[in-house]
XYZ file of N, CA and C in Angstrom:
498
model
N 111.332 83.024 78.647
C 110.387 82.609 79.660
C 109.484 82.053 78.255
N 109.141 80.757 78.192
C 108.280 79.821 77.135
C 106.804 80.364 77.224
N 105.922 80.098 76.621
C 104.896 80.451 76.672
C 103.516 79.759 77.610
N 103.855 78.997 78.623
C 102.967 77.911 78.840
C 102.337 79.139 79.995
N 101.869 78.320 80.763
C 101.114 79.229 82.394
C 101.716 79.203 83.117
N 101.787 80.375 83.590
C 102.120 80.534 84.920
C 101.252 81.535 85.931
N 101.680 81.688 87.493
C 100.725 81.902 88.449
C 101.640 83.128 89.042
N 101.006 84.426 89.897
C 101.585 84.823 90.538
C 100.554 85.722 90.847
N 100.743 86.002 92.472
C 100.095 86.812 93.167
C 100.872 87.630 94.093
N 100.405 88.913 94.270
C 100.925 90.624 94.820
C 100.198 90.276 95.916
N 100.578 91.065 97.389
C 99.293 91.310 98.230
C 100.399 92.646 98.739
N 99.748 93.084 98.952
C 100.135 94.741 99.174
C 99.228 95.135 100.550
N 99.754 95.046 101.699
C 98.664 95.714 102.183
C 97.189 94.620 103.497
N 95.941 94.898 102.462
C 94.809 94.518 102.475
C 94.711 93.937 100.375
N 95.391 94.847 99.667
C 95.219 94.606 98.329
C 95.470 93.473 97.786
N 94.895 92.437 96.996
C 95.281 91.454 96.817
C 95.188 91.221 95.489
N 95.829 90.871 94.326
C 95.892 90.285 93.244
C 96.238 89.196 92.709
N 95.923 88.406 92.217
C 95.875 87.070 91.996
C 96.263 86.189 90.298
N 97.121 86.851 89.636
C 97.040 85.977 87.923
C 97.119 84.581 87.823
N 96.481 84.454 87.046
C 96.905 83.270 86.088
C 97.348 83.045 84.821
N 98.149 82.492 84.409
C 97.711 82.900 82.216
C 99.612 83.276 82.068
N 98.868 82.883 80.486
C 100.066 83.266 79.699
C 101.560 83.704 80.464
N 102.766 83.270 80.241
C 104.020 83.809 80.049
C 104.344 84.569 80.015
N 104.121 85.036 79.028
C 104.610 86.488 78.439
C 103.548 87.606 78.398
N 102.273 87.656 79.356
C 102.024 88.647 79.477
C 103.143 88.965 81.003
N 103.403 88.018 81.336
C 104.342 88.656 83.378
C 105.886 89.368 82.698
N 105.497 88.641 80.667
C 107.277 89.275 80.516
C 106.858 90.618 80.134
N 105.644 91.139 79.451
C 106.251 92.365 78.800
C 104.728 93.489 79.584
N 103.656 93.010 80.736
C 103.160 93.749 81.368
C 103.202 93.922 82.769
N 104.052 92.844 83.583
C 103.874 93.057 84.951
C 104.519 94.061 85.272
N 105.391 94.458 85.289
C 106.070 96.167 85.917
C 105.091 97.359 85.612
N 104.594 97.105 84.296
C 103.011 98.010 84.360
C 102.265 97.697 85.365
N 102.100 96.644 85.228
C 100.501 96.097 86.038
C 101.489 96.419 87.644
N 102.254 96.170 88.367
C 102.478 96.522 89.810
C 102.909 97.455 90.178
N 103.417 99.316 89.000
C 103.217 100.135 89.213
C 101.855 100.662 89.070
N 101.112 100.362 88.488
C 99.416 100.785 88.143
C 98.583 100.156 89.816
N 99.662 98.564 90.411
C 98.604 98.878 91.989
C 99.589 99.021 93.240
N 100.350 99.860 92.884
C 101.143 100.562 93.918
C 100.546 102.124 94.001
N 100.425 101.836 92.958
C 99.986 103.667 92.616
C 98.336 103.801 93.121
N 97.938 102.661 92.850
C 96.283 102.566 93.412
C 95.858 102.292 95.128
N 96.908 101.990 95.257
C 97.233 101.618 96.613
C 97.577 102.634 97.824
N 98.969 103.436 96.839
C 98.823 104.438 97.163
C 97.772 105.428 97.753
N 97.350 105.852 96.596
C 96.258 106.934 96.065
C 94.811 106.538 97.231
N 94.833 105.008 97.694
C 93.454 104.707 98.338
C 94.082 104.137 99.731
N 94.740 104.392 100.353
C 95.378 103.339 101.219
C 94.323 103.448 102.654
N 93.699 104.283 102.640
C 92.480 104.504 103.516
C 91.531 103.868 103.827
N 91.423 104.061 102.351
C 90.080 103.186 101.562
C 90.486 101.510 101.782
N 91.071 100.640 101.784
C 91.873 99.991 101.596
C 91.942 99.206 103.152
N 91.175 97.495 103.484
C 91.284 97.634 105.217
C 92.809 96.682 104.536
N 93.456 96.982 106.060
C 94.798 96.389 106.178
C 94.587 94.807 106.447
N 93.668 94.398 107.357
C 93.478 92.907 107.352
C 92.695 92.591 106.947
N 92.080 91.544 106.129
C 91.130 91.231 105.652
C 89.935 90.213 106.503
N 91.149 89.859 108.142
C 90.146 88.771 108.743
C 89.605 89.495 109.651
N 89.636 91.483 109.660
C 89.106 91.913 110.473
C 87.317 92.690 110.195
N 87.331 91.792 108.906
C 86.146 92.623 108.119
C 85.087 91.630 108.189
N 85.263 89.777 109.109
C 84.919 89.214 109.647
C 83.781 89.121 109.983
N 82.545 89.009 108.936
C 81.337 89.703 109.621
C 80.651 88.747 111.305
N 79.708 89.123 112.292
C 79.757 88.664 113.313
C 78.846 87.319 113.067
N 79.337 86.487 113.813
C 78.884 85.038 114.370
C 79.490 84.148 112.687
N 80.651 84.612 111.761
C 81.000 83.979 110.590
C 82.633 83.967 111.388
N 83.490 82.638 111.227
C 84.559 82.642 111.661
C 85.653 83.786 110.651
N 86.687 84.346 111.668
C 87.471 84.697 110.680
C 88.541 83.453 109.552
N 89.409 83.951 109.120
C 89.452 83.753 107.940
C 90.733 83.029 109.211
N 91.336 81.597 108.965
C 92.319 81.016 109.484
C 93.880 81.906 109.807
N 93.912 82.448 110.718
C 95.360 83.133 110.713
C 95.043 84.118 109.693
N 94.579 84.495 108.886
C 94.734 85.980 108.173
C 94.658 84.687 106.767
N 94.201 83.817 107.227
C 94.342 82.535 105.640
C 93.422 83.169 104.532
N 93.672 83.386 103.498
C 92.768 84.148 102.464
C 92.585 83.808 101.163
N 93.148 82.730 100.700
C 93.075 82.029 99.284
C 92.382 81.659 98.746
N 92.499 81.273 97.362
C 90.909 81.591 96.506
C 90.721 79.434 97.048
N 90.282 78.749 95.797
C 89.784 77.356 96.294
C 90.805 76.920 95.730
N 91.179 77.600 93.673
C 92.496 77.214 93.727
C 93.779 77.026 94.104
N 93.844 77.982 94.943
C 95.383 78.525 95.376
C 95.782 76.738 96.328
N 94.308 76.734 97.746
C 94.410 76.109 98.039
C 93.823 74.946 97.671
N 93.566 74.279 96.382
C 94.031 72.641 95.526
C 95.135 72.270 95.644
N 95.671 73.908 95.438
C 97.430 73.491 94.216
C 98.221 73.125 95.698
N 98.166 73.765 96.815
C 98.616 73.792 98.019
C 97.641 72.195 98.752
N 96.823 71.650 98.344
C 97.106 70.265 99.031
C 96.928 69.645 97.651
N 97.802 69.705 96.623
C 98.003 68.441 95.793
C 97.075 67.706 95.126
N 95.854 68.817 94.963
C 94.697 68.064 94.007
C 94.671 67.436 92.783
N 94.058 66.400 92.981
C 93.773 65.085 91.874
C 92.625 64.837 90.817
N 91.431 64.411 92.232
C 90.731 63.657 92.301
C 90.079 64.856 92.667
N 88.020 64.680 91.508
C 87.141 65.105 91.987
C 87.011 65.631 94.057
N 87.083 64.333 94.526
C 87.502 64.406 95.810
C 87.491 65.167 96.719
N 89.174 65.164 95.725
C 89.911 65.969 96.615
C 89.725 67.280 96.500
N 88.884 67.549 94.900
C 88.631 69.679 94.653
C 87.749 69.712 95.962
N 86.799 68.374 96.242
C 85.398 68.788 97.197
C 85.563 69.298 98.519
N 87.231 68.547 99.280
C 87.844 69.197 99.569
C 88.274 70.343 99.422
N 89.159 70.628 98.874
C 89.517 72.026 98.894
C 88.197 72.990 99.063
N 87.113 72.991 97.669
C 85.644 73.738 98.131
C 85.631 73.981 99.742
N 85.384 73.297 100.257
C 84.057 73.271 101.834
C 85.829 73.658 102.034
N 87.523 73.550 101.971
C 87.884 73.876 103.084
C 88.173 75.701 103.153
N 87.927 76.097 101.703
C 87.491 77.301 101.529
C 86.642 77.795 102.079
N 85.443 76.787 101.987
C 83.738 77.508 102.453
C 84.035 77.399 103.808
N 84.518 76.774 104.451
C 84.613 76.950 105.730
C 85.923 77.899 106.564
N 87.097 77.612 105.986
C 88.483 78.192 106.292
C 88.089 79.847 106.208
N 87.538 80.181 104.977
C 88.364 81.171 104.247
C 86.799 82.163 104.153
N 85.753 81.770 103.976
C 84.662 82.328 104.080
C 83.894 82.227 105.244
N 84.040 81.200 106.574
C 83.853 81.011 107.865
C 82.166 80.116 108.005
N 81.842 79.893 106.866
C 80.919 78.836 106.868
C 81.192 77.241 107.344
N 79.516 77.159 108.413
C 79.960 75.969 109.184
C 79.427 75.006 108.446
N 78.624 75.608 107.394
C 78.015 74.362 106.708
C 77.516 74.891 105.243
N 77.473 73.403 103.897
C 77.226 74.926 102.995
C 76.531 73.669 101.818
N 75.691 74.202 101.314
C 74.951 73.133 100.250
C 75.876 72.464 99.100
N 75.320 71.768 98.356
C 75.834 70.379 97.160
C 75.987 71.915 96.351
N 75.684 73.304 95.887
C 75.605 74.068 94.661
C 77.144 75.028 95.585
N 76.501 75.520 96.451
C 78.328 75.984 96.929
C 79.104 75.584 96.781
N 79.275 74.470 96.600
C 80.444 73.505 96.363
C 81.483 73.890 94.865
N 80.196 73.345 94.315
C 80.059 72.067 92.869
C 80.518 74.307 92.591
N 79.984 75.032 92.886
C 80.418 76.681 92.206
C 81.893 76.770 93.064
N 81.849 76.335 94.199
C 83.560 76.914 94.403
C 84.288 75.868 93.268
N 83.983 74.512 93.668
C 85.055 73.618 92.454
C 85.307 74.241 91.135
N 84.324 75.253 90.376
C 84.285 75.530 89.334
C 84.871 76.733 88.980
N 85.033 77.400 90.554
C 86.110 78.294 89.981
C 87.701 77.970 90.499
N 87.967 76.913 90.571
C 88.826 76.215 90.770
C 89.433 76.077 89.389
N 90.187 76.554 88.524
C 89.502 76.407 86.901
C 91.340 75.772 86.369
N 91.954 75.540 87.144
C 93.592 75.162 86.847
C 93.105 73.229 87.676
N 92.794 73.059 87.812
C 92.115 71.925 89.201
C 90.644 71.530 88.051
N 89.325 72.190 87.907
C 88.155 71.951 87.852
C 87.866 71.064 86.332
N 86.939 69.836 86.464
C 86.806 69.428 84.998
C 85.386 68.840 84.447
N 85.006 68.892 84.074
C 83.164 69.054 84.075
C 82.719 67.712 84.376
N 83.441 67.061 84.471
C 83.387 65.412 84.606
C 83.323 65.365 86.139
N 83.824 66.572 87.067
C 83.638 66.212 87.561
C 82.035 66.972 88.653
N 81.387 67.448 88.033
C 80.231 67.801 88.657
C 78.976 66.798 88.348
N 79.784 66.504 87.189
C 78.676 65.265 86.691
C 78.531 63.964 87.678
N 79.808 63.925 88.414
C 80.432 62.832 89.736
C 80.618 63.484 90.948
N 79.563 64.062 90.900
C 79.757 65.074 92.261
C 78.580 64.421 93.162
N 78.074 63.681 93.069
C 77.333 63.056 94.297
C 77.803 61.437 94.662
N 78.805 60.976 93.731
C 79.384 59.864 94.165
C 80.704 60.661 94.923
N 81.091 61.344 94.657
C 82.599 62.036 95.158
C 82.007 62.426 96.715
N 80.521 63.324 97.030
C 79.968 63.835 98.343
C 79.807 62.076 99.275
N 79.075 61.385 98.502
C 78.888 59.811 99.069
C 80.417 59.259 98.989
N 81.119 59.223 98.837
C 82.904 58.605 99.556
C 83.337 59.272 100.459
N 83.325 60.412 99.968
C 84.007 62.054 101.619
C 83.362 61.735 102.932
N 81.510 61.959 102.771
C 80.895 61.161 103.788
C 81.156 59.777 104.257
N 81.233 59.311 103.854
C 81.360 57.428 104.360
C 82.607 57.272 105.102
N 83.320 58.106 104.152
C 84.795 58.485 104.750
C 85.286 58.834 105.915
N 84.242 59.851 106.525
C 84.157 60.877 107.546
C 85.103 61.815 107.305
N 85.119 62.387 106.381
C 85.865 63.639 105.858
C 84.477 64.535 106.127
N 83.918 64.488 105.785
C 82.698 65.308 105.490
C 81.481 64.860 106.175
N 80.779 65.599 106.345
C 79.709 65.273 107.368
C 78.102 65.386 106.349
N 77.466 64.973 106.187
C 75.824 64.967 105.611
C 75.068 65.396 106.444
N 75.174 66.806 106.681
C 73.868 67.399 108.046
C 72.504 67.652 108.129
N 72.028 67.580 106.513
C 70.916 67.992 106.080
C 71.038 67.794 104.888
N 69.816 67.291 103.393
C 69.630 67.072 102.874
C 70.415 68.124 101.702
N 71.257 67.935 100.786
C 71.995 68.315 100.390
C 73.128 69.645 100.866
N 73.509 68.810 102.117
C 74.217 70.596 103.286
C 75.057 69.546 103.870
N 76.181 69.817 103.775
C 78.075 69.547 104.148
C 78.397 70.385 104.934
N 78.908 69.742 105.822
C 79.966 70.301 106.460
C 81.576 69.943 107.016
N 81.888 70.071 106.739
C 83.651 69.664 107.028
C 83.733 68.741 108.658
N 84.163 67.387 108.850
C 83.975 67.123 109.836
C 85.184 67.501 110.513
N 85.003 67.414 112.101
C 85.904 67.822 112.953
C 87.260 67.083 112.980
N 87.676 66.089 112.555
C 89.041 65.968 111.924
C 89.501 66.336 110.836
N 88.693 66.458 109.520
C 89.395 67.183 108.354
C 89.366 68.548 108.630
N 88.708 69.138 109.289
C 88.350 70.923 109.472
C 90.318 70.823 110.325
N 90.726 69.712 111.436
C 92.134 70.007 111.809
C 92.662 69.524 111.141
N 92.531 68.395 110.207
C 93.855 68.160 109.270
C 94.364 69.392 107.806
N 92.916 69.741 107.564
C 93.010 71.011 106.920
C 93.512 72.737 107.264
N 93.724 72.325 108.793
C 94.116 73.593 108.866
C 95.709 73.695 108.882
N 95.889 72.315 110.090
C 97.567 72.015 109.773
C 98.477 71.405 108.811
N 98.044 71.252 107.577
C 98.016 71.332 105.733
C 98.260 72.472 105.787
N 97.528 74.057 105.926
C 97.377 75.225 104.957
C 98.057 75.669 105.690
N 98.083 75.516 106.988
C 98.721 76.807 108.145
C 100.227 77.405 107.823
N 101.021 76.532 107.338
C 102.442 76.881 106.872
C 102.691 76.863 105.691
N 101.251 77.279 105.052
C 101.356 77.371 103.190
C 101.363 78.930 102.992
N 101.038 79.834 104.095
C 100.421 81.324 103.732
C 101.696 82.112 104.749
């Protein structure tokens, strides 16, 4: 293996571990990490919910068919290459995973920053332009000052794109 960046996701029941970083970690530490995760799961199985979707609170939409990816993972599935693309990935995470019908500009920006593989600081500086473009393109709705939601057609499109990805 080279010393490049790699990603791994391990899911055991309701326990999920996602790693992104140097390949050397996988070479040197993967076995020990998996062993510890399996031991932790076996010892605490009754404390770990079997399905995160079952834990969704009242008034919140359950994650799409058990869909519970990070913004970074959604961005990868959508092939994000621009700031506007990352805004949509962040909005998808807020709407489809967190079950929020509307979200603030700050929440979108925070989700974007969490997608470390795709986020560039210039994207925050250009957030107003990206939001304006997405509202004009009918991909986002501006429901109030600095409050947005996915348009019905964009939500449907994202659900279709992401449904086959988990």
